[in-house]
CSV table of C-alpha atoms in Angstrom, one decimal:
chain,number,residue,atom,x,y,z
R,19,UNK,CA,65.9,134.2,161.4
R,20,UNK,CA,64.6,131.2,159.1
R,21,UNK,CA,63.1,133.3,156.2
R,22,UNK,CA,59.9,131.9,154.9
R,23,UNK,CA,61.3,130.9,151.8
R,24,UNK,CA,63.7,128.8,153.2
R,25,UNK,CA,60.7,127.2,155.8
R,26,UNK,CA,58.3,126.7,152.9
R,27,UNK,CA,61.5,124.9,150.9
R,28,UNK,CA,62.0,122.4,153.7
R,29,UNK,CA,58.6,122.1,154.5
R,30,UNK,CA,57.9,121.1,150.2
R,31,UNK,CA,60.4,118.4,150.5
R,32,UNK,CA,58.7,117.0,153.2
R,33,UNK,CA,55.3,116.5,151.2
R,34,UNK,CA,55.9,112.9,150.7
R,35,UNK,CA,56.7,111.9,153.7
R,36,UNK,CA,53.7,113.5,155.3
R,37,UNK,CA,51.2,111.4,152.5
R,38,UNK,CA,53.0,108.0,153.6
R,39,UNK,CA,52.4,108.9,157.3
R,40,UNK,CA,49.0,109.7,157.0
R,41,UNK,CA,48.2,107.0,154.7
R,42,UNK,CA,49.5,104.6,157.3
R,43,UNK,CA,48.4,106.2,160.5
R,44,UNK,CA,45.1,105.9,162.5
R,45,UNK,CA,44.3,107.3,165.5
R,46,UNK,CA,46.7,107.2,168.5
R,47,UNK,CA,49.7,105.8,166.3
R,48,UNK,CA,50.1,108.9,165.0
R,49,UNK,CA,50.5,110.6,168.8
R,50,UNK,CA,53.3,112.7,169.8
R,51,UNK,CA,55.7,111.4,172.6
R,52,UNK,CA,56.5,112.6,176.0
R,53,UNK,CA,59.3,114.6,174.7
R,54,UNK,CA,57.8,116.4,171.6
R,55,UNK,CA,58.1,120.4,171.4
R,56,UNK,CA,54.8,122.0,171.0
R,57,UNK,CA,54.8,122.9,167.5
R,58,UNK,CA,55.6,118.8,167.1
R,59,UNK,CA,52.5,118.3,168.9
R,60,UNK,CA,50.4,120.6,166.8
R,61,UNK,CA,51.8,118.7,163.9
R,62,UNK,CA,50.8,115.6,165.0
R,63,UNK,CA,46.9,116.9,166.5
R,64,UNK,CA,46.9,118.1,162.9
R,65,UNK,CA,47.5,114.7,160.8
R,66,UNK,CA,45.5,112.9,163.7
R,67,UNK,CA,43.2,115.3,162.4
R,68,UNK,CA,43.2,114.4,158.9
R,69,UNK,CA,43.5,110.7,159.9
R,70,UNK,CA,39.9,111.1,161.6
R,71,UNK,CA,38.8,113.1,159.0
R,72,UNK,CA,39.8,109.8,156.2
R,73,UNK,CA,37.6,107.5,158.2
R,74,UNK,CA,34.6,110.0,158.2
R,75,UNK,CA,34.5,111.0,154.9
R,76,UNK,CA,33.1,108.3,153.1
R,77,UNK,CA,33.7,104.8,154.9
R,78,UNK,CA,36.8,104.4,153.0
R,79,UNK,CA,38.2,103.9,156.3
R,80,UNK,CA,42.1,104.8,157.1
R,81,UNK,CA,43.8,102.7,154.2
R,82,UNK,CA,42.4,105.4,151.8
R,83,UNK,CA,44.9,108.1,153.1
R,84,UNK,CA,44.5,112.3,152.6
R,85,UNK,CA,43.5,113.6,149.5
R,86,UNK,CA,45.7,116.7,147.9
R,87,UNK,CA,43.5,119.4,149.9
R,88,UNK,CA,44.0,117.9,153.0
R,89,UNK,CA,47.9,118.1,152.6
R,90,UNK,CA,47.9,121.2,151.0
R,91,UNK,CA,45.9,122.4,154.1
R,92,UNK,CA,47.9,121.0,156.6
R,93,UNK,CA,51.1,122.6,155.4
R,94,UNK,CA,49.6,126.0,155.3
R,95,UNK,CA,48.9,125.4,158.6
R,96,UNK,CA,52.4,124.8,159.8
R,97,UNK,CA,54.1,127.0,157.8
R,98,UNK,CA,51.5,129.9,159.4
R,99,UNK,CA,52.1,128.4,162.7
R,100,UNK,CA,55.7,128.1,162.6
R,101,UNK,CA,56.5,131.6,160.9
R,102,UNK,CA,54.2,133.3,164.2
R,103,UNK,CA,56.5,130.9,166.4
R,104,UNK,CA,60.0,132.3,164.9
R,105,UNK,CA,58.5,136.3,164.7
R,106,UNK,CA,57.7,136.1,168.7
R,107,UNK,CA,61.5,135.1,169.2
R,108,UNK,CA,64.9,137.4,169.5
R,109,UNK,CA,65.7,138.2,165.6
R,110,UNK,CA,69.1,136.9,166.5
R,111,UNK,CA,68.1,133.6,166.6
R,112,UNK,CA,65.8,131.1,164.7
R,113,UNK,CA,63.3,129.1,166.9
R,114,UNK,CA,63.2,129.2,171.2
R,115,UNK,CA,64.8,127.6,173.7
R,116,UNK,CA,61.3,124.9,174.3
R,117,UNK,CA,60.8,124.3,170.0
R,118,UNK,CA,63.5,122.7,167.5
R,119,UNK,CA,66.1,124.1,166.5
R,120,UNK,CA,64.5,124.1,162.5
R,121,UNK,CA,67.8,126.5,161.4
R,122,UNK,CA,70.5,124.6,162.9
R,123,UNK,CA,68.8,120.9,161.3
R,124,UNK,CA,68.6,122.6,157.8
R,125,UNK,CA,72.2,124.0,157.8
R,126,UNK,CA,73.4,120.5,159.1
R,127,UNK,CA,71.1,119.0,156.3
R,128,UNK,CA,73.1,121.7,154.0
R,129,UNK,CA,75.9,120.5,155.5
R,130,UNK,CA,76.0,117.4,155.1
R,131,UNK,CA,74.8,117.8,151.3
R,132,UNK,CA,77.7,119.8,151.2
R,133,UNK,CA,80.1,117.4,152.4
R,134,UNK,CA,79.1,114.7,150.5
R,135,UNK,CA,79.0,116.7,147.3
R,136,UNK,CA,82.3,117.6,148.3
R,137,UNK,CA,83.6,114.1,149.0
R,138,UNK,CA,82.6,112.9,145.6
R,139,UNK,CA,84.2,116.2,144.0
R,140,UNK,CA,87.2,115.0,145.9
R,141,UNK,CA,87.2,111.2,145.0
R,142,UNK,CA,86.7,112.6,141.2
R,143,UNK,CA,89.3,115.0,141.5
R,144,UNK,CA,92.1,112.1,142.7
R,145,UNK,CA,91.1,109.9,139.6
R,146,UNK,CA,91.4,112.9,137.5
R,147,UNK,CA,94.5,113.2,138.9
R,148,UNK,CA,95.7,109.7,139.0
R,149,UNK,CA,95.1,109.2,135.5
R,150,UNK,CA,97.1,112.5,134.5
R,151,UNK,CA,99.9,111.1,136.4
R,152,UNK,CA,100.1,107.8,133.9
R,153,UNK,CA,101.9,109.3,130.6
R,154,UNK,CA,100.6,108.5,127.2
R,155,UNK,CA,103.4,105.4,126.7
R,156,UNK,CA,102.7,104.3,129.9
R,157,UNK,CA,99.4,103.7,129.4
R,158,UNK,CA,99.9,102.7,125.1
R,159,UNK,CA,102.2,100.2,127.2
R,160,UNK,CA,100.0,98.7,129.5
R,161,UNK,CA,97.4,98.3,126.6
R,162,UNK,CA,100.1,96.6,124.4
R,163,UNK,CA,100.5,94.2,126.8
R,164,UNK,CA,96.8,93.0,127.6
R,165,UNK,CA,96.3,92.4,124.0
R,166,UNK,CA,99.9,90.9,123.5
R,167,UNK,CA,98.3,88.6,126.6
R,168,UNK,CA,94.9,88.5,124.2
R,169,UNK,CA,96.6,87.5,121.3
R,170,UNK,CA,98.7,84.6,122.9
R,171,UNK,CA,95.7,82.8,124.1
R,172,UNK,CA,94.2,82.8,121.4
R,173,UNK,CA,96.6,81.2,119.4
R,174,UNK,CA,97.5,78.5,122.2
R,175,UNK,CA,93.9,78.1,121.5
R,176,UNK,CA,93.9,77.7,117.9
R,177,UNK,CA,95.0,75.3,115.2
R,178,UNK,CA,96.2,78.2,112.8
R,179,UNK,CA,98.2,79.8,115.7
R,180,UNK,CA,100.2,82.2,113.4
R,181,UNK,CA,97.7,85.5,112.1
R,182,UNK,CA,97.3,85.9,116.1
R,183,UNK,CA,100.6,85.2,116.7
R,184,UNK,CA,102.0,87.2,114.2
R,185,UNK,CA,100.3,90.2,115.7
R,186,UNK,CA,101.4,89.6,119.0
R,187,UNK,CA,104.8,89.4,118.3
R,188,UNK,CA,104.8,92.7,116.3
R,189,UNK,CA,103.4,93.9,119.6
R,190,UNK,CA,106.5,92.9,121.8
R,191,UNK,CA,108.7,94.8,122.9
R,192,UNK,CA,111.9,96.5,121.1
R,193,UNK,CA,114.3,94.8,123.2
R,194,UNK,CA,113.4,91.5,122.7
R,195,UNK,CA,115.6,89.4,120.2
R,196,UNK,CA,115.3,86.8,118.0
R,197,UNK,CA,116.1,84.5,120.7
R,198,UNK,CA,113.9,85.2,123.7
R,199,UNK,CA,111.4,85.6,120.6
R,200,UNK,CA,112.0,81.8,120.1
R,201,UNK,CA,111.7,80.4,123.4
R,202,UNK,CA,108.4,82.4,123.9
R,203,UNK,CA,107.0,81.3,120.8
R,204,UNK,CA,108.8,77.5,120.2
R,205,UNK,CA,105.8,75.5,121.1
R,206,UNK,CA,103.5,77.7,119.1
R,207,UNK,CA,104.5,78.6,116.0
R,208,UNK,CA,107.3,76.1,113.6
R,209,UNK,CA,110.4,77.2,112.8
R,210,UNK,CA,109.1,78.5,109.4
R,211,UNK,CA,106.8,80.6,110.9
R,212,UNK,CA,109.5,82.0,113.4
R,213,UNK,CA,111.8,83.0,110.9
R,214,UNK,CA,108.5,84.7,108.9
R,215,UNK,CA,107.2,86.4,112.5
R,216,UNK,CA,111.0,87.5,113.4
R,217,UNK,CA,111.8,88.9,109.7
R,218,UNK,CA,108.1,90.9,109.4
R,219,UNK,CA,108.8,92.4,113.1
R,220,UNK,CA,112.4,93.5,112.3
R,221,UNK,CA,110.9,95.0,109.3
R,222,UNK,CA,108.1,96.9,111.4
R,223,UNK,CA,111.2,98.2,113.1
R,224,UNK,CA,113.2,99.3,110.3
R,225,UNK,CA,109.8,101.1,108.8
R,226,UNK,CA,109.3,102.8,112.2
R,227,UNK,CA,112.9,104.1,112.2
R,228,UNK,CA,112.9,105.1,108.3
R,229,UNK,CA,110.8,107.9,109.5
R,230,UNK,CA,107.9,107.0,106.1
R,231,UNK,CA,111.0,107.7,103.6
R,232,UNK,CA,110.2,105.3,100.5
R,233,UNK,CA,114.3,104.4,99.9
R,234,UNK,CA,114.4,103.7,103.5
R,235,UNK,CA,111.0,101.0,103.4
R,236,UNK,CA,111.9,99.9,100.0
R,237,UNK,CA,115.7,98.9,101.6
R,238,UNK,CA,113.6,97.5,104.2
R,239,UNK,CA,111.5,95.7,102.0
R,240,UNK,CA,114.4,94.2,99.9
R,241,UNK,CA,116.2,93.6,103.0
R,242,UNK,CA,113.3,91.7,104.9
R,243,UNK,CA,112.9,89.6,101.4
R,244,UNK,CA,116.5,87.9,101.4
R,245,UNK,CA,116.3,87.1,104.4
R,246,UNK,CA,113.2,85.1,104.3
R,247,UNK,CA,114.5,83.7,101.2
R,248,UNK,CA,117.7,82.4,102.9
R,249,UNK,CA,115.1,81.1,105.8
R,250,UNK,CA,113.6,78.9,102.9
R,251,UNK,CA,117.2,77.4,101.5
R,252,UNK,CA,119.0,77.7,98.1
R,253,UNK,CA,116.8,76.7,95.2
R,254,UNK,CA,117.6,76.1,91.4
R,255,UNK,CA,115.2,78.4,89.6
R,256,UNK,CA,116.6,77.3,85.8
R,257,UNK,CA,118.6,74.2,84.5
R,258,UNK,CA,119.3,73.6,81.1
R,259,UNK,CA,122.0,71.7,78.9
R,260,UNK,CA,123.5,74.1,76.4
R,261,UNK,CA,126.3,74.9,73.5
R,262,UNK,CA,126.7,78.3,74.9
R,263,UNK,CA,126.3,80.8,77.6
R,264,UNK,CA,127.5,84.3,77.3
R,265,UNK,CA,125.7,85.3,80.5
R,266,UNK,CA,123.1,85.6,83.8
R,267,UNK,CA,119.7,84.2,81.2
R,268,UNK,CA,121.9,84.6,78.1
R,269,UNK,CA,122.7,80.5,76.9
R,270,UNK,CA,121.6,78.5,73.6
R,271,UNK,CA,119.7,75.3,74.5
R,272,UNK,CA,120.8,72.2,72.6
R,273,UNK,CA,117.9,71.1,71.2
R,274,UNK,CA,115.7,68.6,72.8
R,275,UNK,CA,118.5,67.9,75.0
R,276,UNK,CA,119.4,65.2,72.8
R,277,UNK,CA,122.9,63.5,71.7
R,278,UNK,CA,124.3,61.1,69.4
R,279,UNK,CA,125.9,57.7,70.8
R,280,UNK,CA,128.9,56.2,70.2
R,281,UNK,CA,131.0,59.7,70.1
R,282,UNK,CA,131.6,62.5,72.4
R,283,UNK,CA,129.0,64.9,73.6
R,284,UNK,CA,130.3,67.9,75.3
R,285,UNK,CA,127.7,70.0,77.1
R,286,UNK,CA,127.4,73.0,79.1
R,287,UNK,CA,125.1,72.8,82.0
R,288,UNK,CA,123.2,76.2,82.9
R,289,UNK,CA,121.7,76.4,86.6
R,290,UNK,CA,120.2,80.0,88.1
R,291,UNK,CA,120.4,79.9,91.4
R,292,UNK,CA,118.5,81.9,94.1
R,293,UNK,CA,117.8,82.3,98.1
R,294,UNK,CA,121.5,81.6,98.5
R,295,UNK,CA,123.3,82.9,101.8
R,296,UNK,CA,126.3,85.8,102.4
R,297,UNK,CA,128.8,85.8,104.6
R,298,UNK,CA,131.0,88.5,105.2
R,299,UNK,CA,134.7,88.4,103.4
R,300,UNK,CA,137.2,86.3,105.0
R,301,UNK,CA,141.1,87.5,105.3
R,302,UNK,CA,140.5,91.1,105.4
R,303,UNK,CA,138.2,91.6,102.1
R,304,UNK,CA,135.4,93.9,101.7
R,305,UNK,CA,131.8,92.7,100.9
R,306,UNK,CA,129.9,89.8,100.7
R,307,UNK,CA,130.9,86.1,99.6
R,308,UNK,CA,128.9,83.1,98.5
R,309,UNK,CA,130.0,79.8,98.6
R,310,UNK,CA,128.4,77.3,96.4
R,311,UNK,CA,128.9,73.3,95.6
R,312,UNK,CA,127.3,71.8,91.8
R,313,UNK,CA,127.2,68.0,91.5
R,314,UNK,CA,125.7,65.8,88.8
R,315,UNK,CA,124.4,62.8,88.2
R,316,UNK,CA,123.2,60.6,85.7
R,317,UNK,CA,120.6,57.8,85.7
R,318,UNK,CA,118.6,56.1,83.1
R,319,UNK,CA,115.0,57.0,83.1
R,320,UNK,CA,114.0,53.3,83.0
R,321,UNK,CA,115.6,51.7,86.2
R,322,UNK,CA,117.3,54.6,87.7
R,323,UNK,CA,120.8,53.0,87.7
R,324,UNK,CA,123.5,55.7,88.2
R,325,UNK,CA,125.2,55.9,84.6
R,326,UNK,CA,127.8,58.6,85.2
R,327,UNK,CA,128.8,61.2,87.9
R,328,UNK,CA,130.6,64.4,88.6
R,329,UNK,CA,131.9,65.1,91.8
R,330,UNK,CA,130.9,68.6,93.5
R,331,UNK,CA,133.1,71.2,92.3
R,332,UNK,CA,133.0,74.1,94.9
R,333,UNK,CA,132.6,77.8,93.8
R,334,UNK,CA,133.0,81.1,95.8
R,335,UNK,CA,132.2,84.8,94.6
R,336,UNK,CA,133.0,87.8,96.6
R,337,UNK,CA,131.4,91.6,96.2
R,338,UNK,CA,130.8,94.7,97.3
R,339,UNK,CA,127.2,94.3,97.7
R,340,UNK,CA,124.8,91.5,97.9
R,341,UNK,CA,124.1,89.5,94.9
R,342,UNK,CA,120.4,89.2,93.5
R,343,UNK,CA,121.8,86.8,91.0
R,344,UNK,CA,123.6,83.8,90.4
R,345,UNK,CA,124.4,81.8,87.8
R,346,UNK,CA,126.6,78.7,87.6
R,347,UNK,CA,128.1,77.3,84.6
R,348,UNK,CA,129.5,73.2,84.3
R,349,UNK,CA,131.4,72.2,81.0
R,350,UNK,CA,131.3,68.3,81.0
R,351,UNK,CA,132.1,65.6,78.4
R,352,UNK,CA,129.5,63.2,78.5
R,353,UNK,CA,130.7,59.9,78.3
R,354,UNK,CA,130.5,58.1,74.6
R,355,UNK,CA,130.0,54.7,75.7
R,356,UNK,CA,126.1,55.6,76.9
R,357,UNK,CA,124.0,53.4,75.3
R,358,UNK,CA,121.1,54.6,72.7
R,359,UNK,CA,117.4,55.7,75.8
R,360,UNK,CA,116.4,58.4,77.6
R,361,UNK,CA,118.0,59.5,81.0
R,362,UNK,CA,117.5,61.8,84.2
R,363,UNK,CA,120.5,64.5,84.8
R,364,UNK,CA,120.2,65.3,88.6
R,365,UNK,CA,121.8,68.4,89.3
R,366,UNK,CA,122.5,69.5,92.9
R,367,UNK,CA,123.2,72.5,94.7
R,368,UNK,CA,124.3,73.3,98.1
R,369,UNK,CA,124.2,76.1,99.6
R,370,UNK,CA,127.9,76.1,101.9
R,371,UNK,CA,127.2,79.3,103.4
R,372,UNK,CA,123.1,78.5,104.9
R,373,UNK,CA,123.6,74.9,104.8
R,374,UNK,CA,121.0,74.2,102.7
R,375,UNK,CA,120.9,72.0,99.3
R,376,UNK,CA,118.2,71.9,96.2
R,377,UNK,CA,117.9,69.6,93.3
R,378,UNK,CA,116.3,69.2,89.9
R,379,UNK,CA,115.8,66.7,86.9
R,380,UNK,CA,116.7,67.7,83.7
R,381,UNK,CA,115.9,65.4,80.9
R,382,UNK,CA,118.5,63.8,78.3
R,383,UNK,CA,118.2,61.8,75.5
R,384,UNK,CA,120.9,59.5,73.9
R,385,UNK,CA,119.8,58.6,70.0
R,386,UNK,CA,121.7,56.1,67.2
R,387,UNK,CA,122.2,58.4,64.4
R,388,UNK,CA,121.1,62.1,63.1
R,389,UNK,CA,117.8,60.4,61.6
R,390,UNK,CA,117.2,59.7,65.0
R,391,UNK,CA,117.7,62.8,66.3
R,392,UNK,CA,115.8,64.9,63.2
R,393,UNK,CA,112.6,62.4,63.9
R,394,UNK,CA,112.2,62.9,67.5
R,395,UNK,CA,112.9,66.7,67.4
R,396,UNK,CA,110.2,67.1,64.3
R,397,UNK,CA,107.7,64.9,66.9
């Protein structure tokens, strides 16, 4: 049997749709059909009722619908009328054979709740599911590459392609070398910027494998350095003309580069050299070579007419580890017949090993006499 609390539950949801229907019905509208049960025919004498009831009250007429009371009423009504209907019957059972089946509507009503809760519970249960199934790299993977996909349009996009750039290739993958890295990244970034974009991910990788110990990042570090230095060619960090050189930074500078005509002027010439390349030992040697060319050249300072030359005289120095320093030493006789003016020694410096070359001016005067020489040093 439908208990009352049940009745007076479904009935209380209903409470709305009862005030639209008699807010819109008048008179016969509001009539029951041919087929209605008799407790759907005392519903409907009941709101024709209160319909009626609208239009006499105060000439509002039917658009003023019930009031709270009259609602109230009628629900008392059918809730009285219903629970005498339901005590008559077999206590088996929940409404006769000739009235509606009120138990069977509300458990299909439950049902279908039910259902539909149970639907969404299930729908929520496969994403659960489906997203425990993706792995944490799987999906750090997949997010990798939509910003890696980010990044690369926005630096097509861009006339200062390389911060975004640089970001997206630290975000490639592993496996990619310097290579693929090149052709993906040719048209966007310069050749510079490739080297700089393929040394600072190869450091992110050596850092990530280094486990956070400082030798291993400072290796790294120092490691990641040369090899951008190389990238940028062999440069002449010092060049001076000397009487003596003991070692790397260690040399006496011949004052105000200057030199007496008419006699012979021997000179050392001093050049540090730096961001040179390694190759590995040839013929079976351990460790590291660099192979180095020094040339100089002489011109007046005036015209620029080439006044003397040495040819390039090669060097190569092999050891265990790489060198952070280099120095290279020339002994020349400069010759006596250069007339009395002031002059421009080029020196030049290839690298043999990285291909790569550097110059520098270093200045040189030629004076008549000591007097000379005593009166432009004291200016």
């Amino acid at each position: 049997m439908l208990s009352r609390s049940k009745l007076v539950v479904s009935l209380a949801g209903s409470a709305a749709v009862l005030v639209a229907l008699a807010g819109c019905s008048s008179g016969p509208s509001a009539t029951a059909g041919p087929d209605a049960g008799p407790d759907e025919d005392a519903v409907n004498v009941g709101l024709n009722a209160l319909s009626e009831n609208g239009d006499d009250g105060d000439g509002a007429g039917a658009g003023s619908g019930l009031s709270q009371a009259d609602i109230d009423a009628e629900l008392r009504a059918q809730i009285a009328a219903m629970e005498a209907s339901l005590a008559g019957g077999d206590a088996g059972t929940s409404a006769t054979a000739d009235s509606p089946d009120l138990g069977v509507g509300l458990s299909q009503m439950a049902a279908g709740d039910a259902s539909a809760g149970n639907e969404t519970t299930q729908d929520d249960s496969a994403d659960s599911q489906a997203e425990a199934s993706v792995s944490p790299e799987q999906q750090l993977a997949e997010l990798t590459a939509d910003l890696g996909s980010a990044l690369r349009a926005k630096a097509e996009a861009s006339q200062q392609p390389f911060a975004d750039a640089l970001l997206a290739v630290l975000l490639s993958p592993a496996d990619i070398d310097d290579a693929a890295l090149a052709a993906a990244w040719g048209e966007v970034l310069s050749p510079s910027e490739l080297e700089t974009a393929a040394a600072m991910r190869g450091l992110l990788a050596d850092l990530r494998t280094g486990g956070g110990d400082a030798r291993a990042a400072s290796q790294a570090l120092r490691r990641i350095a040369d090899e951008l230095d190389t990238a940028l060619g062999v440069r002449i960090a010092t060049a001076e003309l000397c009487s003596e050189v003991l070692g790397f930074g260690q040399y006496a500078k011949i004052p105000g580069g200057l030199f007496l005509a008419g006699q012979p002027n021997p000179v050392l010439v001093y050049a540090e050299v730096e961001r040179f390349a390694h190759e590995a030992a040839s013929e079976g040697g351990v460790g590291h070579s660099v192979r180095l060319s020094k040339e100089l050249r002489l011109y007046h300072a005036a015209d620029g007419r080439l006044a003397w030359r040495q040819p390039a005289q090669r060097v190569r120095e092999t050891s265990r580890n790489f060198r952070r320093d280099f120095y290279l030493v020339t002994r020349v006789d400069l010759p006596r017949t250069l007339t009395v003016g002031s002059y421009e020694l080029r020196v030049t410096i290839r690298d043999e090993v990285g291909g790569t070359m550097d110059e520098i001016n270093v200045p040189l005067g030629v004076v008549a006499d000591r007097s000379a020489m005593t009166s432009a040093l004291d200016r």
